[in-house]
XYZ file of C-alpha atoms in Angstrom:
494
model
C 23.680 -138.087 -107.326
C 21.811 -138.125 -104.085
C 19.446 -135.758 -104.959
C 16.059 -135.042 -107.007
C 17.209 -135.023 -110.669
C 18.042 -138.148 -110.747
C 14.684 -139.202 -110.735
C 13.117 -136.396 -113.238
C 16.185 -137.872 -115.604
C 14.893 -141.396 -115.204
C 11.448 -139.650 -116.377
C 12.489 -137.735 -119.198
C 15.777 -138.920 -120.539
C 13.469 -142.151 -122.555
C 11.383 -139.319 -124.085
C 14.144 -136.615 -124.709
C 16.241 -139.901 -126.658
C 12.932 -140.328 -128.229
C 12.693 -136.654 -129.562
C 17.241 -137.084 -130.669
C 15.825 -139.573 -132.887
C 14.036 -137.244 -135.078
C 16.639 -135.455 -137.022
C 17.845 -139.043 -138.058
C 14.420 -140.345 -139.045
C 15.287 -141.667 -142.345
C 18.765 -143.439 -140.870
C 17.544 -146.861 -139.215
C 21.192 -147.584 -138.763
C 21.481 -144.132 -136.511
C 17.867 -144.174 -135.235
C 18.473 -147.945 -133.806
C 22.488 -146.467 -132.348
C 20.426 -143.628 -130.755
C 17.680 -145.471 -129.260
C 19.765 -148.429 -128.176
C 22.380 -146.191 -126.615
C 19.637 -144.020 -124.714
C 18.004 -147.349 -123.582
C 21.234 -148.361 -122.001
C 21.850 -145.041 -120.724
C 18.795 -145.263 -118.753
C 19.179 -149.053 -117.604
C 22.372 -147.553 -116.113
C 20.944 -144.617 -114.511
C 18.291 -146.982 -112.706
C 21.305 -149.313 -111.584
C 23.008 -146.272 -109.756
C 20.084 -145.925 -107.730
C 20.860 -149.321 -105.961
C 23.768 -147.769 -103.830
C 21.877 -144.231 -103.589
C 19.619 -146.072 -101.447
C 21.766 -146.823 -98.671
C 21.983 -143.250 -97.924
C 18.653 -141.560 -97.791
C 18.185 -137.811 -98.583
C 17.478 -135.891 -95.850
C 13.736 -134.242 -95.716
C 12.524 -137.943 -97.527
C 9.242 -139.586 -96.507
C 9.720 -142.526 -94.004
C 10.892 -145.577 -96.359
C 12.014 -142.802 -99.174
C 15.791 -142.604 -99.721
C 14.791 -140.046 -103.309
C 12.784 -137.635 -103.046
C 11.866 -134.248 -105.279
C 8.777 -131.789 -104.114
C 8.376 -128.585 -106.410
C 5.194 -125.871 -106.694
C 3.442 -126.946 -110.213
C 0.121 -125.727 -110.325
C -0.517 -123.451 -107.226
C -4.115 -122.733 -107.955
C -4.997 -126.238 -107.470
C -2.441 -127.478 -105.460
C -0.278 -129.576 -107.948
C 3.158 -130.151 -107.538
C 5.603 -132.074 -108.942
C 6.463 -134.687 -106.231
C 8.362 -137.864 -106.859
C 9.999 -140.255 -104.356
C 11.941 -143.660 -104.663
C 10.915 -146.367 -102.286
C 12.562 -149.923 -102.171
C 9.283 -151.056 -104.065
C 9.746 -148.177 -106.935
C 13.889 -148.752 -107.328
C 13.180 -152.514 -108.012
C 10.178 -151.654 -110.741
C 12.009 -148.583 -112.428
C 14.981 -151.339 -112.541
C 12.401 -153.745 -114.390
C 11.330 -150.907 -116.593
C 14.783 -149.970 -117.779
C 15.704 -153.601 -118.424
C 12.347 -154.999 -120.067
C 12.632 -151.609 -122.369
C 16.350 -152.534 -123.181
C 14.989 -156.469 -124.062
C 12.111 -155.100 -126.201
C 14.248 -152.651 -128.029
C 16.622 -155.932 -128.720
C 13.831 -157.752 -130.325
C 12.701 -154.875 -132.567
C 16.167 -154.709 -134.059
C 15.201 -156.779 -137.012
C 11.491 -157.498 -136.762
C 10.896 -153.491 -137.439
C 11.230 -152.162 -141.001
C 8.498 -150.299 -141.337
C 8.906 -146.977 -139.430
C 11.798 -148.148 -137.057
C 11.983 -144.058 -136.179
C 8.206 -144.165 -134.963
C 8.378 -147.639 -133.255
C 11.005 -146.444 -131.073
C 9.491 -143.295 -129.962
C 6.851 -144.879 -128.953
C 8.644 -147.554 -127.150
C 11.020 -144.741 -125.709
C 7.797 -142.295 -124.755
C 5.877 -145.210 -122.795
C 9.365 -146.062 -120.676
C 9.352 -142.425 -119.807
C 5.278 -142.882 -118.828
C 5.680 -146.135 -117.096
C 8.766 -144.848 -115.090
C 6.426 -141.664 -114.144
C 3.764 -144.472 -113.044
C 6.244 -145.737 -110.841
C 8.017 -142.739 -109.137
C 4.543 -139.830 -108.729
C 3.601 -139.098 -105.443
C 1.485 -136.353 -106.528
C -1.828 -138.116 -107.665
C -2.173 -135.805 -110.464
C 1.091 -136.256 -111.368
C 0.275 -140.135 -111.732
C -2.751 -139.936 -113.359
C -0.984 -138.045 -116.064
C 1.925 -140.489 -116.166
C -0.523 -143.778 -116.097
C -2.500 -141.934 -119.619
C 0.891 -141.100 -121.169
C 1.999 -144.733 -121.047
C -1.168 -145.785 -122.614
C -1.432 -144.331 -125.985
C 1.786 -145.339 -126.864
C 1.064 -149.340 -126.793
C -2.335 -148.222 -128.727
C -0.064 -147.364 -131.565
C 1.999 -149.939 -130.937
C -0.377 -152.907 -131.648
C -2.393 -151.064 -134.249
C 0.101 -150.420 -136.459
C 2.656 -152.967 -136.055
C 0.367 -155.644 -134.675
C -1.058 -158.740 -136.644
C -4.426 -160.207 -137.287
C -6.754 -158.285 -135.478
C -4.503 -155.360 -134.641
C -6.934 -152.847 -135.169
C -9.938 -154.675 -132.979
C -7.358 -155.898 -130.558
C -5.748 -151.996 -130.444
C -9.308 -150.505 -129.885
C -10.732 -153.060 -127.375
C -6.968 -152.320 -125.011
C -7.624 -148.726 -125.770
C -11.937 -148.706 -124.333
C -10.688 -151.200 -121.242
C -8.164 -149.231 -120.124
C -10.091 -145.852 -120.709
C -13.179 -146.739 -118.468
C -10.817 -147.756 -116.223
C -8.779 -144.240 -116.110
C -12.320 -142.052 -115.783
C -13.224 -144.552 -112.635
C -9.263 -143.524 -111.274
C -9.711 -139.941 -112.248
C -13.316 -139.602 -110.700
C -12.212 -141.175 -107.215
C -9.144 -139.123 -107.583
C -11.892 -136.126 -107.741
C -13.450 -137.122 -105.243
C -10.770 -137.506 -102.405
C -9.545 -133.956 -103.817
C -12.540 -132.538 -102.492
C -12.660 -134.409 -99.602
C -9.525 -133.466 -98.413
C -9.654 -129.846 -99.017
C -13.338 -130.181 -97.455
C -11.534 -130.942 -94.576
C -8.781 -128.999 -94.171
C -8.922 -125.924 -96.547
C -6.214 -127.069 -98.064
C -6.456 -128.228 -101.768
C -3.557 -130.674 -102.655
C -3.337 -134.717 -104.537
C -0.052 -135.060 -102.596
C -0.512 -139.184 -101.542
C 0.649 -138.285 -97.835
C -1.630 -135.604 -97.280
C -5.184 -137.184 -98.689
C -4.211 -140.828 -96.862
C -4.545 -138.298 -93.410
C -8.598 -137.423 -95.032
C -11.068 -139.245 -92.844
C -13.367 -140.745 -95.279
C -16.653 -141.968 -94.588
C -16.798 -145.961 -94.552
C -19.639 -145.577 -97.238
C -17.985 -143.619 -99.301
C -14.567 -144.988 -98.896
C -16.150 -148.280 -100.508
C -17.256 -146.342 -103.715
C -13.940 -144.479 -104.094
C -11.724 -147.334 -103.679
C -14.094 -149.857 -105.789
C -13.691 -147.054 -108.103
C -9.577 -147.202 -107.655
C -9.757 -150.873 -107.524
C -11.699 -151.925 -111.078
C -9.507 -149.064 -112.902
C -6.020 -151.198 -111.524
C -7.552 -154.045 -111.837
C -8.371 -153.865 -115.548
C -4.827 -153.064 -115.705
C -3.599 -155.926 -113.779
C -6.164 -157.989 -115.513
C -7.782 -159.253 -112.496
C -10.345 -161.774 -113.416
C -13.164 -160.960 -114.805
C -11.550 -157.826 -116.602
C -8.837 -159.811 -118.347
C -10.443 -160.318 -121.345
C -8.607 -157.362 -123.873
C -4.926 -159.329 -122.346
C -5.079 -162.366 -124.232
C -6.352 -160.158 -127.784
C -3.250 -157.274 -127.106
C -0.660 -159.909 -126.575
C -2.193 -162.064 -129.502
C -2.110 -159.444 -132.468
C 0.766 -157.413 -130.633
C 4.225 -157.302 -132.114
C 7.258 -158.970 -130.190
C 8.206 -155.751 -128.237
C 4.276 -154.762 -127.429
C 4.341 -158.156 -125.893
C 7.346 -158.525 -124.003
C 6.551 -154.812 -122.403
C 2.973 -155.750 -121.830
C 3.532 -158.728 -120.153
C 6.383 -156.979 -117.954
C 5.701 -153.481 -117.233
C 2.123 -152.662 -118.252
C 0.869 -155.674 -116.099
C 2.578 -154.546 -113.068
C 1.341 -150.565 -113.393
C -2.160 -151.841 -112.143
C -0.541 -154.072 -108.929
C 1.928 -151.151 -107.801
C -1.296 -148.650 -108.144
C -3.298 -150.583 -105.747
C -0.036 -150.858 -103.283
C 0.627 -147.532 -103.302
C -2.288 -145.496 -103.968
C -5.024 -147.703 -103.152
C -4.631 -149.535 -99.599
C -3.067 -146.392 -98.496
C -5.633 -143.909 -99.478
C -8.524 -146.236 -98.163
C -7.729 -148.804 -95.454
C -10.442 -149.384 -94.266
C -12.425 -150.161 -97.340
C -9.440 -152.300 -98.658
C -9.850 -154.669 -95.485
C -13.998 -154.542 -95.882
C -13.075 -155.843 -99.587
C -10.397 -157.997 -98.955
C -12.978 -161.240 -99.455
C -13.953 -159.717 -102.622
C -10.177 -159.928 -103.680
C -9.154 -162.923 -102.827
C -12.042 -164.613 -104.393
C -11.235 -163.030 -107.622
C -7.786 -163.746 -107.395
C -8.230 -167.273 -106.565
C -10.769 -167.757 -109.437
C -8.409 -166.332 -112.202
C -5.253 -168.682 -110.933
C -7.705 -171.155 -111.525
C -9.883 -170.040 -114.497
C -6.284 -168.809 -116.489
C -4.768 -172.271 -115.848
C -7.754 -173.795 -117.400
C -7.774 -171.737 -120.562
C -4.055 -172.102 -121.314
C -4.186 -175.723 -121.123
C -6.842 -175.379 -124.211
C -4.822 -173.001 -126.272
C -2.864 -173.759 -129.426
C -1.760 -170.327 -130.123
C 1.753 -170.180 -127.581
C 1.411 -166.633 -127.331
C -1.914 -166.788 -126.054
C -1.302 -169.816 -124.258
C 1.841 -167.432 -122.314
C -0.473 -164.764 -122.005
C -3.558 -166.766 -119.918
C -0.554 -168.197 -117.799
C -0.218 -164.121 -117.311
C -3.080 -163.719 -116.050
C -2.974 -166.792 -113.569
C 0.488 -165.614 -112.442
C -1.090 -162.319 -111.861
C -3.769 -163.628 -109.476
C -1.133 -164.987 -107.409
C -0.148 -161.190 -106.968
C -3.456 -160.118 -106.162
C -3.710 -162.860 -103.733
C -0.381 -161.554 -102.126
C -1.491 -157.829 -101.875
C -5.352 -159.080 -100.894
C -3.172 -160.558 -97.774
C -1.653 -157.189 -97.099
C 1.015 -159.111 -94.634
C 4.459 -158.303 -95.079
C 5.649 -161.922 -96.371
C 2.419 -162.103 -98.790
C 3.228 -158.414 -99.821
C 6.907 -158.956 -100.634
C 6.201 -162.162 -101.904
C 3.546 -160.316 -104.488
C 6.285 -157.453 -105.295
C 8.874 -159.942 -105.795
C 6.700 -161.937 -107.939
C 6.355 -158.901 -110.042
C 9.632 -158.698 -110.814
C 9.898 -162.455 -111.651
C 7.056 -162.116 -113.780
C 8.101 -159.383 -115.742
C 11.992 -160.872 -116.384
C 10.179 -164.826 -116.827
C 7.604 -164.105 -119.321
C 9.184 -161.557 -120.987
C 11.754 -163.774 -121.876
C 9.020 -166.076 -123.182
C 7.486 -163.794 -125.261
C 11.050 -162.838 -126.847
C 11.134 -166.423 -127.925
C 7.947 -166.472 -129.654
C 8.722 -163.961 -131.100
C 12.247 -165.336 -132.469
C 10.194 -168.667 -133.669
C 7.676 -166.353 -135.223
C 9.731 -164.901 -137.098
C 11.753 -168.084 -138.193
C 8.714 -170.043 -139.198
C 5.917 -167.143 -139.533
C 3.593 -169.781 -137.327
C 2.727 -170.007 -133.276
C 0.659 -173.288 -133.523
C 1.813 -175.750 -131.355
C 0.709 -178.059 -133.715
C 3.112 -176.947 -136.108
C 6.316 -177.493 -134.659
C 8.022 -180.854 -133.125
C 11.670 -181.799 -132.840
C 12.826 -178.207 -132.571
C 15.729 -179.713 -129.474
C 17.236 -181.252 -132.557
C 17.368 -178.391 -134.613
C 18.309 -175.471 -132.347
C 19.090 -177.075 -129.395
C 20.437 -174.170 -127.414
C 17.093 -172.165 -128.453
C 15.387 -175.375 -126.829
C 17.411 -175.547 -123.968
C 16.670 -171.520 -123.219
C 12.842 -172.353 -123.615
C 12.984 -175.408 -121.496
C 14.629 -172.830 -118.299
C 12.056 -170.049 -118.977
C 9.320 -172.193 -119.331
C 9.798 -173.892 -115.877
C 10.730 -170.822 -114.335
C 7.126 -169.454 -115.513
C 5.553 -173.205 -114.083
C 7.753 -172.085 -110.738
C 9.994 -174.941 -110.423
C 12.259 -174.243 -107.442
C 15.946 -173.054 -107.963
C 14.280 -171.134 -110.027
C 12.555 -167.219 -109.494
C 8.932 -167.778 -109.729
C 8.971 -170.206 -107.071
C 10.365 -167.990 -104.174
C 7.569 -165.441 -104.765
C 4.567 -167.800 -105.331
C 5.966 -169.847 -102.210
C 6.428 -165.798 -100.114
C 2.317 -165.429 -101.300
C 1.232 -168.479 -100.159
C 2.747 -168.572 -96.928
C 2.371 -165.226 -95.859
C -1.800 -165.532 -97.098
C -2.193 -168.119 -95.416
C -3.219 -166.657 -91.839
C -5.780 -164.662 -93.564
C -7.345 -167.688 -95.618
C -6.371 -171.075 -95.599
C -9.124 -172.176 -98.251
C -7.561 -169.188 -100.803
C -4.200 -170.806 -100.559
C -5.384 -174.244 -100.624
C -7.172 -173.066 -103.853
C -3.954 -171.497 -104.824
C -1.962 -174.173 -104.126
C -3.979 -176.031 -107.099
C -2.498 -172.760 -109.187
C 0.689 -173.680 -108.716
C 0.143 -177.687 -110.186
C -2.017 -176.759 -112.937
C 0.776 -174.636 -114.855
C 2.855 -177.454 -114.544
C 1.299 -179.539 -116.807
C 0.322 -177.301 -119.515
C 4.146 -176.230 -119.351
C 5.319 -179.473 -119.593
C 2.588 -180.490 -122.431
C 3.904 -177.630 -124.566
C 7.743 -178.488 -124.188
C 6.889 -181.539 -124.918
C 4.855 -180.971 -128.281
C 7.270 -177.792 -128.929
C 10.834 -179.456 -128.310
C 10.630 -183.388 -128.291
C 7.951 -184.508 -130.627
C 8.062 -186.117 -133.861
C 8.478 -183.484 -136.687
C 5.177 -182.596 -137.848
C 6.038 -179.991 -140.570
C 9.384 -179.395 -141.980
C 10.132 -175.895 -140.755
C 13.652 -174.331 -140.681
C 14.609 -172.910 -137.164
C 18.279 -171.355 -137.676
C 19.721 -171.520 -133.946
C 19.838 -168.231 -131.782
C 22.214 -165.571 -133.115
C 24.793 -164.022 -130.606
C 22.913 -160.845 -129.388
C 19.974 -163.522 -129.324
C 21.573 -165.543 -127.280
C 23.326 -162.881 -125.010
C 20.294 -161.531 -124.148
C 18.280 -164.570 -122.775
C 21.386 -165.664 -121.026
C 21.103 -162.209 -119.237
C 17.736 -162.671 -118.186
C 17.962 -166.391 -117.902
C 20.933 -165.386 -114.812
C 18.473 -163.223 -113.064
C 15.841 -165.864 -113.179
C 18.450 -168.210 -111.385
C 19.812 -165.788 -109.061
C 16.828 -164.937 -108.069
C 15.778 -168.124 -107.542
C 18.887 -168.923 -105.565
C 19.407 -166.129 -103.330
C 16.204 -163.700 -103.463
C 17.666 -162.000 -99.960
C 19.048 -158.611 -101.645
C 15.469 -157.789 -103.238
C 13.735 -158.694 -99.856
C 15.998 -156.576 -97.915
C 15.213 -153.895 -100.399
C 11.424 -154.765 -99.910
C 11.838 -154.617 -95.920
C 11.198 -150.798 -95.009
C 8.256 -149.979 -97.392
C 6.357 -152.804 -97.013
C 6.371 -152.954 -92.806
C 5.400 -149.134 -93.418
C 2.889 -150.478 -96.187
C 1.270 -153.343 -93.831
C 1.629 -151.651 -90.862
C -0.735 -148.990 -91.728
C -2.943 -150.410 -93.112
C -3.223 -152.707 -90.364
């Protein structure tokens, strides 16, 4: 299994269970068997990659242990080259399991269409796994626009309240923001070949193009707005809070922890690497924005009523500690900021499954409505309580080994950003700790009936809530993983 297909299978197995599911399309019973089993299929797929790693395939890039390099498109230098890194094994691990976890939640919440809900579901796991293994920046850019549509569809015709408006305003974001990644992509394509003669988007080839200082600070501003929308990054977090608002359950949970972490990886891999120096000229520019939406999401979710919005501004905060970690570009602040990508995806995830789950108990997400709910479903409470504080990064628990990795690894670079950041770390405490409060342990304030959490409910947070605490409590395996491609990563960009 040490070869290349293994990683076009992890592509293209989502999307080819995804196309199985058609000759069943009026069976939800089979369509749901199909889908689930393909999910699983996959989750196990990206699990065997764990032990491939220790024995890299010969002809790899340095810090590759998969690789796969074919002729495409000869005339313009496309090929089909993918390659899994340490960084990419622990995200396509993410992928597989969030997928799995959103597929869970749509067992029963999806009636209308199941068929087309999970082809869509299926088609953007085979997009966002393409995201996360292209080395060929063609190849990517194709990947990144296949995983989009897919969540378009998602929100607008599943979705609630504003679907449509919410669908439309993720679709326009996220559009200017693939032009700006396809023109810079142009550009350094031309560049290159400028250069050389040689016309290629392979990632290794155009990060040797010497590239004007000038011009290296359009083309990466260019790179960095389009990931940055993605990431959100403040100011361009505004369509996050509408999408995970009007989303369903499994637009949510895959938003929150896969979508999110597209834009972070793009700037890791593609971004820093393809312009250096222009990352380091910007690197003020970064951290200030980072900083400001730790601070500026805190603020916003402590005035929310709406817990799904309320989760997703804590998103966005959580997020800026990433940036802050990859505006450091040291290795601790960089593995911290990977790491905390993982965390994030698993933590909040989790949280949005559980709005979801009350959502469709009580059919309300206003704080205000709830109160006593520890009484009533106490093991749903007590699930709540773990993710909650994992998400405010209480230690023992994941968040807190990769906010703590950001922080101390920025802070050579600037102490006034982690001071600042620091302040991000209180702040989610106590709008965590006001919503548990007004969720789980006040008085009753209408009389809603929350049935406790079924078994596959409760089998599933207990899986994630064990990787939140092993993470938490022993983080070395994922670091060690981390170790090679991020001293490549900060070393040359150094």
């Amino acid at each position: 299994m040490n070869g290349y297909p293994l990683l076009t299978i992890l592509i293209f197995l989502p999307l080819a269970t995804g196309l199985c599911l058609l000759p069943v399309w009026r069976c939800s019973d089979k369509l749901r068997q199909i889908a689930m089993g393909g999910a699983l299929l996959e989750l196990l797929l990206a699990c065997l990659c764990w032990p491939v790693a220790q024995w890299p395939q010969a002809g790899a890039p340095a810090g590759f242990f998969l690789y796969q390099d074919l002729p495409w498109i000869a005339e313009f230098g496309i090929r089909y080259t993918l390659g899994m890194d340490g960084i990419s094994l622990l995200l396509v691990m993410l992928t597989a399991f969030i997928t799995m976890v959103a597929m869970l939640t749509s067992r029963h919440s999806i009636t209308d269409r199941p068929g087309l809900h999970y082809l869509l579901i299926l088609a953007m796991e085979s997009g966002i796994m393409g995201v996360f293994l292209s080395l060929d920046l063609f190849l990517f850019y194709l990947f990144w626009e296949l995983m989009l549509i897919p969540m378009f569809f998602l929100i607008g015709i599943w979705g609630h309240g504003r679907r449509i408006y919410s669908a439309i305003k993720f679709f326009l974001f996220t559009l200017v923001g693939s032009l700006l990644m396809l023109l810079a992509i142009i550009a350094i394509y031309l560049m290159h070949a400028s250069q050389t003669g040689v016309h290629t988007f392979n990632l290794f080839s155009l990060a040797g193009t010497v590239v004007p200082h000038a011009a290296g600070l359009w083309l990466y501003s260019a790179l960095l707005l389009a990931f940055a929308i993605k990431f959100p990054i403040f100011p361009l977090h505004t369509w996050l809070p509408d999408a995970h608002t009007d989303a369903p359950t499994a637009g949510s949970v895959i938003l929150a922890g896969l979508l999110l972490k597209t834009g972070a990886y793009g700037l890791v891999r593609f971004g820093y690497p393809l312009f250096p120096d222009a990352a380091k000229t910007l690197t003020p520019l970064l951290l200030t924005l980072a900083v400001t939406g730790i601070l500026y999401a805190s603020w916003v979710a402590f005035a929310q009523r709406d817990m799904k919005r309320l989760v997703a501004y804590s998103s966005v905060g959580h997020m800026g500690f990433v940036a802050l970690g990859i505006a450091a570009w040291t290795p601790v602040a960089l593995s911290g900021a990977i790491l905390q990508m993982v965390n994030h995806g698993v933590t909040t995830s989790a949280l949005f499954a559980m709005i979801g789950m009350l959502d469709e108990r009580t059919h309300s997400r206003e704080i205000s409505d709830y109160g006593g709910v520890w009484g009533k479903a106490p093991v749903l409470a007590f699930f709540f309580v773990l993710f909650a504080m994992a998400s405010a990064g209480l230690p023992g628990l994941n968040n807190f080994v990769g906010e703590f990795l950001i922080l101390t690894g920025s802070f050579k670079i600037s102490h006034l950003a982690v001071i600042l950041g620091f302040l991000g770390v209180i702040l989610p405490l106590v709008y965590t700790v006001r919503l548990i409060q007004e969720l789980l342990f006040q008085e009753e304030r209408k009389p809603l009936t929350i049935p406790d959490l079924s078994v596959m409910e409760c089998s599933m947070l207990a899986v994630m809530a064990a990787i939140d605490i092993y993470l938490g409590l022993h983080p070395a395996p994922l670091l060690d993983m981390l170790h090679t491609p991020v001293s490549i990563l900060a070393g040359g960009a150094g």
